[in-house]
Tab-separated table of C-alpha atoms in Angstrom:
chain	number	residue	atom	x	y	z
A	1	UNK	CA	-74.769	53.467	-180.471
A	2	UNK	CA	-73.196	56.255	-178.500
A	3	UNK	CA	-73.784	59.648	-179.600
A	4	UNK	CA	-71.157	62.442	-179.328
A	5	UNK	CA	-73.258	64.050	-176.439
A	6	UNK	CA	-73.012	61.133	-173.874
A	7	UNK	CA	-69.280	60.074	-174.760
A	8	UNK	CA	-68.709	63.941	-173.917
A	9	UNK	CA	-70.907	63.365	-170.847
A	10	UNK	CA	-69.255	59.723	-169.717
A	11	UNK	CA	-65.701	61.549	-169.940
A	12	UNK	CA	-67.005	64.449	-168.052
A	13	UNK	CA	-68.367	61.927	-165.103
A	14	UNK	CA	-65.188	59.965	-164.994
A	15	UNK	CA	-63.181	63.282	-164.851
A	16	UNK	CA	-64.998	64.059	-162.405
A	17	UNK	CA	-65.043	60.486	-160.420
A	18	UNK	CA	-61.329	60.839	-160.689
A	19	UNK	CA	-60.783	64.382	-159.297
A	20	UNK	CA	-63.296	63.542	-156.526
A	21	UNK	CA	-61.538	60.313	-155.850
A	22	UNK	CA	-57.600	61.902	-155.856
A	23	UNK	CA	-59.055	64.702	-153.208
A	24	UNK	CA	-60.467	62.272	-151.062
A	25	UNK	CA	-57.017	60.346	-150.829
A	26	UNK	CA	-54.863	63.926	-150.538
A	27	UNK	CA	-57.251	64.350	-147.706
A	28	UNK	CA	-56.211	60.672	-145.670
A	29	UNK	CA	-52.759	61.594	-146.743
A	30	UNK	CA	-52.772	65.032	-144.470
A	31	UNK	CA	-54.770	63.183	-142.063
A	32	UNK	CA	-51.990	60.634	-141.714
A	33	UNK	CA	-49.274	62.759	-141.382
A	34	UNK	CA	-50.865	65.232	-138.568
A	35	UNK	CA	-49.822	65.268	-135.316
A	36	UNK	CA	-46.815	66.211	-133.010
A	37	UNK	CA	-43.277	65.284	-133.752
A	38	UNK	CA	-39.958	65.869	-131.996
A	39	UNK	CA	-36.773	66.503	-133.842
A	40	UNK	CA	-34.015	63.899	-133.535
A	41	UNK	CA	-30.066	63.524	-134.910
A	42	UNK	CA	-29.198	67.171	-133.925
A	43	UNK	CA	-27.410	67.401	-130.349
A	44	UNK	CA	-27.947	69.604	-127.909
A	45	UNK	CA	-31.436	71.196	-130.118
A	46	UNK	CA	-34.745	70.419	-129.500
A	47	UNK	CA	-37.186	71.301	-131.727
A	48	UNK	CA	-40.917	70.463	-132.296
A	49	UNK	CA	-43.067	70.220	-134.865
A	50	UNK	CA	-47.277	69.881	-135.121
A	51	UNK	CA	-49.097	69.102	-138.204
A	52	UNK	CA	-52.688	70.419	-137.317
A	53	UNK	CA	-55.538	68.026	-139.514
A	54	UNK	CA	-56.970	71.672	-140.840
A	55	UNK	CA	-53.681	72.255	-142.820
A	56	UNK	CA	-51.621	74.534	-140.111
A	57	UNK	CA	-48.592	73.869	-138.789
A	58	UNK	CA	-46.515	75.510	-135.451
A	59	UNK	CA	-42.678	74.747	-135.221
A	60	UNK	CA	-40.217	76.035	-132.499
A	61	UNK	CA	-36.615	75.501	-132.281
A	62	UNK	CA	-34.213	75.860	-129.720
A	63	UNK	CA	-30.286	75.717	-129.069
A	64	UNK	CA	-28.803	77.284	-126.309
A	65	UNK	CA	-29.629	80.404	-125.786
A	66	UNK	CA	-31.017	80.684	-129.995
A	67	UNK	CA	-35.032	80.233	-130.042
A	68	UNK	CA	-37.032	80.070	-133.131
A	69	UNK	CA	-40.490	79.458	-133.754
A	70	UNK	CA	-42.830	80.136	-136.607
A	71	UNK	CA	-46.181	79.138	-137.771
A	72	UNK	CA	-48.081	78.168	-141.407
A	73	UNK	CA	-49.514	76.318	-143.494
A	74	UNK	CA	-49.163	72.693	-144.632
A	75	UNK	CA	-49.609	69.926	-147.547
A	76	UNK	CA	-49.005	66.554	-148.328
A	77	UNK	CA	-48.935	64.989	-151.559
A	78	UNK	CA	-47.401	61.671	-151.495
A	79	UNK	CA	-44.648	60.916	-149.092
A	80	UNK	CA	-43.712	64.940	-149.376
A	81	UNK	CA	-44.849	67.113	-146.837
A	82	UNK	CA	-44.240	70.813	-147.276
A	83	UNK	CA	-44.627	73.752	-144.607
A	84	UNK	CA	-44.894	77.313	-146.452
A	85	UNK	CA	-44.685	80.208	-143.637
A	86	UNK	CA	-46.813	82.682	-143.112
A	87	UNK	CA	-45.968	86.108	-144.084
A	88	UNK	CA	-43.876	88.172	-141.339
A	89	UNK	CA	-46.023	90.438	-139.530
A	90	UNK	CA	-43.650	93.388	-139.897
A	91	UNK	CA	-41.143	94.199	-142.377
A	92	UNK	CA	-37.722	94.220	-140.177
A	93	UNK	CA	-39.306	91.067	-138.790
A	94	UNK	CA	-37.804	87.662	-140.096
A	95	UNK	CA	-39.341	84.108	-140.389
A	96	UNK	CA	-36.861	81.648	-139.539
A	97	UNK	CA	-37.546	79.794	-142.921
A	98	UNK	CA	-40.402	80.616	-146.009
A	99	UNK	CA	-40.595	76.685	-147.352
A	100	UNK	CA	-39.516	73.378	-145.729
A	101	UNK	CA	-39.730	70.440	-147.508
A	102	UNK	CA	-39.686	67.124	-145.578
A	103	UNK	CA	-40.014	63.681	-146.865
A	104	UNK	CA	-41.719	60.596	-145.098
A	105	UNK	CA	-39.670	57.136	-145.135
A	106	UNK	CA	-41.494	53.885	-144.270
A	107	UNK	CA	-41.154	54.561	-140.267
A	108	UNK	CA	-43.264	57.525	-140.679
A	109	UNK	CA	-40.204	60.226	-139.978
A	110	UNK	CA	-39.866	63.041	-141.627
A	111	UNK	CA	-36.881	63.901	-142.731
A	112	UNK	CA	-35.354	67.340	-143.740
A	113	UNK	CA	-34.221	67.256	-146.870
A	114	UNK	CA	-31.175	69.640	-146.728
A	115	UNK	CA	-29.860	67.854	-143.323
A	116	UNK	CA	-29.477	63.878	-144.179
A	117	UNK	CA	-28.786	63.213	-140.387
A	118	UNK	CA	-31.557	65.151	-138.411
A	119	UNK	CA	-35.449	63.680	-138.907
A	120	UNK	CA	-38.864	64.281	-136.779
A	121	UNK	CA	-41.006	61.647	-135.088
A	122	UNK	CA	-44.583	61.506	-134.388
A	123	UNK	CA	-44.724	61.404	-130.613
């Protein structure tokens, strides 16, 4: 018969066995996704994009004579991917975007979710 002590200490070790098991797959997930990829769909912009395996990310836009670039951190959880900015370094100073959510279809693009036509590839 079970007492109350080890059912308490089976559903600690499967909590446990889960947690360590969902971390381990968030972790291929990221590894997956990192990498370099090159924005496509947008004329006349290029724009790149690289998913570092320790969780930061650089991106740099340009069109014409506009050039953006900025810098963060990054997370996948699923097929979502978001990029979170770091903090500007001075207060007149202005990141080009704070959050960017992008969503993976089954080619492995990445697809902005606020512009339907434009999407990244891994190079």
């Amino acid at each position: 018969m079970m007492t109350i002590k080890m059912r308490s200490c089976l559903i600690a070790t499967v909590f446990l066995m889960i947690s360590a098991s969902q971390t381990a797959l968030a972790g291929k997930t990221e590894e997956a996704f990192a990498g370099r990829y090159v924005l496509r769909g947008v004329p006349q912009a290029h724009s790149d994009l690289m998913l570092h395996p320790d969780g930061r990310f650089q991106w740099d836009l340009s069109y014409g004579p506009y050039h953006r670039s900025n810098m963060g951190d990054w997370h996948a959880e699923g097929q979502s991917i978001t990029l979170d900015s770091d903090p500007a370094d001075t207060p007149d100073e202005q990141t080009p975007f704070d959050t960017i959510n992008l969503s993976a279809d089954s080619t492995g693009a990445l697809h902005i979710k606020e512009f339907p036509q434009a999407a990244y590839y891994k190079k």
